[in-house]
Short mmCIF file of C-alpha atoms in Angstrom, two decimals:
data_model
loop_
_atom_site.label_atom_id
_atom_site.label_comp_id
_atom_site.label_asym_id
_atom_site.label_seq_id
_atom_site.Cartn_x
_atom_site.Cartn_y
_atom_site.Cartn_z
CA UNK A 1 0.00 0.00 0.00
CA UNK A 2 1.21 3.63 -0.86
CA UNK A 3 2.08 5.93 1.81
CA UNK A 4 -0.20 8.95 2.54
CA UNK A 5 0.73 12.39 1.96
CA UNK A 6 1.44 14.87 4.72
CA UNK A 7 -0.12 17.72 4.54
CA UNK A 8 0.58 20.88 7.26
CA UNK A 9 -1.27 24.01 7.13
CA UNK A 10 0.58 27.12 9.39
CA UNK A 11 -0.37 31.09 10.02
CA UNK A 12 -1.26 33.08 13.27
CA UNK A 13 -4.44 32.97 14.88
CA UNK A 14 -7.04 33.89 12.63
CA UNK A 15 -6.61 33.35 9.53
CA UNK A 16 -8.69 30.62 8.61
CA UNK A 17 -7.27 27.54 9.36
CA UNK A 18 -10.14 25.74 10.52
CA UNK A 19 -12.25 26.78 8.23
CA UNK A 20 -9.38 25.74 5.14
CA UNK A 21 -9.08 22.73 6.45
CA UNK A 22 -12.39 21.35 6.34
CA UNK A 23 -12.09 22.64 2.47
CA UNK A 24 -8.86 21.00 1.80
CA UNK A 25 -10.44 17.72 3.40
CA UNK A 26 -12.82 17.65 0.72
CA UNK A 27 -10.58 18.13 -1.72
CA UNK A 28 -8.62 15.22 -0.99
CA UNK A 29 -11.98 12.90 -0.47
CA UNK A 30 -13.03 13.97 -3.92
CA UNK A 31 -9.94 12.38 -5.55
CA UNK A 32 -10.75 9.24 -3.91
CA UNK A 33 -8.09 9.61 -0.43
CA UNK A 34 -8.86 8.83 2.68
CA UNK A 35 -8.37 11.85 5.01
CA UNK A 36 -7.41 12.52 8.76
CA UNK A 37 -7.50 15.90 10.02
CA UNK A 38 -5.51 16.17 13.53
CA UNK A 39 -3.70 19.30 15.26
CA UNK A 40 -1.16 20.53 17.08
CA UNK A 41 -0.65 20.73 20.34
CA UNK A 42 -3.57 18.19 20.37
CA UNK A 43 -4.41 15.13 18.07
CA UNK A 44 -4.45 12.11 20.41
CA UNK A 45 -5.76 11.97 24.00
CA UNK A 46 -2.82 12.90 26.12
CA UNK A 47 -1.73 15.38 23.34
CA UNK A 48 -4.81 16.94 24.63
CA UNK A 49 -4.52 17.58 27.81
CA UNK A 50 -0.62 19.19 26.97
CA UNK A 51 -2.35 21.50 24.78
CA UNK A 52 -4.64 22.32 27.69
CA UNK A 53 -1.48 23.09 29.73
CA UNK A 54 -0.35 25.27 27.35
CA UNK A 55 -3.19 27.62 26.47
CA UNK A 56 -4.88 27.73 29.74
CA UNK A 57 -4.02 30.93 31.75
CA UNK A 58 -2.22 29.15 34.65
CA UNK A 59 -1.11 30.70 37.92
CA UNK A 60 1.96 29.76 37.47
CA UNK A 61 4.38 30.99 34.79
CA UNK A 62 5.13 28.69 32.03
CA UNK A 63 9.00 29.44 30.67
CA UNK A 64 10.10 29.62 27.03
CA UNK A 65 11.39 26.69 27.11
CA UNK A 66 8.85 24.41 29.28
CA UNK A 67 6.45 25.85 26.36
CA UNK A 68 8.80 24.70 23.57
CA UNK A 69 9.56 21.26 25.36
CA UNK A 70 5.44 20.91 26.13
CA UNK A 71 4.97 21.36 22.17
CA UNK A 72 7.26 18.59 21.19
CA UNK A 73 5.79 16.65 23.45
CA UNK A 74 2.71 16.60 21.98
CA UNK A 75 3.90 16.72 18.77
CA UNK A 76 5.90 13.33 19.57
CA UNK A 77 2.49 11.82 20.76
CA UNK A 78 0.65 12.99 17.60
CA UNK A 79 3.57 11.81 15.25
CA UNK A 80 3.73 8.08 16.77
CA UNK A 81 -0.22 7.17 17.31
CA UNK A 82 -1.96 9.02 15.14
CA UNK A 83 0.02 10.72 12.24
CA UNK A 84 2.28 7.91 11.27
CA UNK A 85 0.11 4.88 11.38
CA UNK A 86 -2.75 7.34 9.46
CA UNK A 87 0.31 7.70 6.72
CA UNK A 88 1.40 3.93 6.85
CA UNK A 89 -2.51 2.85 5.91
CA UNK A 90 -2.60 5.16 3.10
CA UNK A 91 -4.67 7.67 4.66
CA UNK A 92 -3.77 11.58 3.24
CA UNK A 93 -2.84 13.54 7.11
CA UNK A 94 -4.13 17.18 7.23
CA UNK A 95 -2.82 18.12 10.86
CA UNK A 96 -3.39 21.86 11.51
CA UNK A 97 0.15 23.20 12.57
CA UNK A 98 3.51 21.32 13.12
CA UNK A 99 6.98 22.26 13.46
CA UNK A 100 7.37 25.24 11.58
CA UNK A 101 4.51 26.52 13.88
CA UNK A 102 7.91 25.58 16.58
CA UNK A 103 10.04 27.87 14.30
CA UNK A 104 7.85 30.54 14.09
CA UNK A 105 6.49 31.23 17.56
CA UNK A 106 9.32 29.74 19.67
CA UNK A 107 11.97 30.96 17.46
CA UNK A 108 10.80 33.50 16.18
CA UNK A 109 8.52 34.73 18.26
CA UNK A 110 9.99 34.01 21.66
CA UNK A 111 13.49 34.33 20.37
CA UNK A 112 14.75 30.84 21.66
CA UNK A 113 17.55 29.24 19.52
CA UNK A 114 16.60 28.14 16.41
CA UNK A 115 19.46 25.44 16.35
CA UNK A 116 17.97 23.54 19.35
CA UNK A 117 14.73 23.78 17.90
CA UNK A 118 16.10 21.51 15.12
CA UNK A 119 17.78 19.59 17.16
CA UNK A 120 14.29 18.82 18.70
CA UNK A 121 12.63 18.52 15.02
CA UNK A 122 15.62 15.68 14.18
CA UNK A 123 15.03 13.93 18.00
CA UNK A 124 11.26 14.14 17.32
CA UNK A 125 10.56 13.11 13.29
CA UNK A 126 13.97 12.81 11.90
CA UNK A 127 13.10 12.64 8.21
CA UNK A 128 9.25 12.67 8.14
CA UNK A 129 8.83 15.79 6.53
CA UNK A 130 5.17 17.45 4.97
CA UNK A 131 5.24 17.01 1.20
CA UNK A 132 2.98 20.34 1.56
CA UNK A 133 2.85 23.10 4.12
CA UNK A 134 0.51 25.15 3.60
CA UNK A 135 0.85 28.90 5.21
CA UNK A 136 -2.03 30.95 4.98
CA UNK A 137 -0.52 34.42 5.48
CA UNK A 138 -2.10 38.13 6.81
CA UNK A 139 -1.43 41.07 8.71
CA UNK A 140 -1.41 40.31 12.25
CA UNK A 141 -4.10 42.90 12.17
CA UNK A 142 -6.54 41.08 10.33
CA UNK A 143 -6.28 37.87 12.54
CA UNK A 144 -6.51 40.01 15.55
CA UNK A 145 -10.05 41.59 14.10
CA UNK A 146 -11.22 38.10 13.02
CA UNK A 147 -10.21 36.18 16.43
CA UNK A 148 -12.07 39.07 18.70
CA UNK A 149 -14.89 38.05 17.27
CA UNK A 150 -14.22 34.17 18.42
CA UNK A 151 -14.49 35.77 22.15
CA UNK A 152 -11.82 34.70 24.73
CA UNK A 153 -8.54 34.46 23.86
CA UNK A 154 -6.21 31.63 24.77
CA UNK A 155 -2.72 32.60 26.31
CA UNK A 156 -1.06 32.43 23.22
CA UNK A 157 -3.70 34.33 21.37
CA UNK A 158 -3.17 37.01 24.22
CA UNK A 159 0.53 38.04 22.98
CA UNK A 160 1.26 41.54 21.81
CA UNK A 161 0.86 42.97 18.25
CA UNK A 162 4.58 42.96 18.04
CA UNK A 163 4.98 38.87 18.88
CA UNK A 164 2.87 37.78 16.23
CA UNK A 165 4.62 40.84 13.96
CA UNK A 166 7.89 38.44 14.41
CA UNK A 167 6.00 35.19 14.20
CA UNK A 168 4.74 35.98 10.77
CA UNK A 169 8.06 37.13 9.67
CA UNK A 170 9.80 34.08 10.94
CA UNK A 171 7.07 32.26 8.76
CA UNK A 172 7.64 34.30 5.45
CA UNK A 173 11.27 34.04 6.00
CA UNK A 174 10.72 29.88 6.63
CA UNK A 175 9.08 30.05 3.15
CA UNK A 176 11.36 31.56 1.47
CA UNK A 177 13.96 28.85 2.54
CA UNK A 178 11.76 26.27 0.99
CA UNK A 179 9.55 27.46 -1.61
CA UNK A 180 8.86 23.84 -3.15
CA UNK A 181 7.61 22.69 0.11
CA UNK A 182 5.50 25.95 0.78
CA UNK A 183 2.48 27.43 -0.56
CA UNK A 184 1.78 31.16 0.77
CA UNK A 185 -1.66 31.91 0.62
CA UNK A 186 -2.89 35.40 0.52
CA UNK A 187 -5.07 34.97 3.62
CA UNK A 188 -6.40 38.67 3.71
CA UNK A 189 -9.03 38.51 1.57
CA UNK A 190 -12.47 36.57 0.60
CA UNK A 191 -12.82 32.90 0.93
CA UNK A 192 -13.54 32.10 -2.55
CA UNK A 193 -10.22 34.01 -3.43
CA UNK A 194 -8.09 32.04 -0.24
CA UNK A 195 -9.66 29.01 -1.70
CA UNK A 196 -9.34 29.06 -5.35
CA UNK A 197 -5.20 29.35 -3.94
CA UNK A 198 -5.45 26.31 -1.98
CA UNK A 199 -7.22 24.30 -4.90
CA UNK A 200 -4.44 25.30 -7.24
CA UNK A 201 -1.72 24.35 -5.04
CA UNK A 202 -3.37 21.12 -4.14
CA UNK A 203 -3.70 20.65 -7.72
CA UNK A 204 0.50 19.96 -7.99
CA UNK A 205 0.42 17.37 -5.23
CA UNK A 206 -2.39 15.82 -6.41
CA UNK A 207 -0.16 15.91 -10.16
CA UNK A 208 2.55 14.92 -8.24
CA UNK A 209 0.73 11.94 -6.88
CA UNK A 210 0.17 10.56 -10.19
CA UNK A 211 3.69 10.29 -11.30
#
């Protein structure tokens, strides 16, 4: 049996993702795939409750680097009981954030050293790479506007204007070191338009599929 495809899809809070996904979930279904749609932190059970740990606004402070340990963590349980035996069945894996979410708000964001953050990505997947990331991209001030309307924010939705200024640079800049891995979606505008991008990229894996 052929070995699903790995698909991530990355940006700041609000700009779509959940909504994209569901979309690029019925893409893949209406080639024929399989589909599983996890997330990250999250994705199994005890990924779960670390992503509770993490976004709850806890009494007591969380450190850069508890947070950056706490999301490989989950990641780690995500990768080995749900993502890899998903890809090992054939199943396509849409999982709503991964490392370069690691790269970008750790590193970027938080400023913690992007070498050990690799060194964590090697420890954690080694090789297993996304054949597609997907980064829907906007102003910070555009997901800010769409995730007030959401109501509460999270702790990590909470962060200054200028955090998730950095964050989306350390995403452009992550694109820009792999353009034939990334797709950067003008996230800004209407659906239809955000959409019509993400059916046209999908449309070279799905090419790429058939060779």
């Amino acid at each position: 049996m052929a070995r699903g495809k790995f698909i991530t899809v990355e940006g700041g809070d609000g700009v779509g993702k959940s909504t994209n996904i569901r979309f690029l979930s019925e893409l893949i279904e209406a080639r024929g795939f399989a589909v599983q749609l996890t997330r990250e932190p999250g994705g199994t059970p005890l990924a779960e409750r670390i992503r509770t740990l993490l976004l709850e606004h806890g009494e007591e402070p969380l450190p850069d680097t508890a947070e950056l340990l706490l999301f490989f963590a989950a990641r780690a349980l995500n990768l080995n009981n749900r993502i890899k035996p998903a890809l090992a069945a054939g199943d396509w894996v849409v999982c709503d954030r991964f490392t370069d979410a690691s790269r970008a708000y750790q590193g970027a964001g938080r400023g913690l050293d992007q070498d050990k953050i690799e060194i964590l990505a090697e420890w954690v997947h080694g090789d297993l790479q996304p054949e597609l990331t997907i980064l829907l991209d906007a102003p910070p001030s555009v997901g800010f506007d769409r995730a007030e309307k959401r109501g509460s924010a999270d702790r990590l939705e909470s962060e200054q204007a200028s955090f998730y200024k950095r964050v989306r640079a350390g995403y452009l800049a992550l694109a820009a070191a792999e353009p034939a891995r990334f797709a950067v979606i003008d996230a800004s505008g209407e659906l239809a338009g955000v959409q019509r991008q993400i059916s046209s990229a999908m449309d070279r894996l799905f090419a790429d599929n058939q060779n």
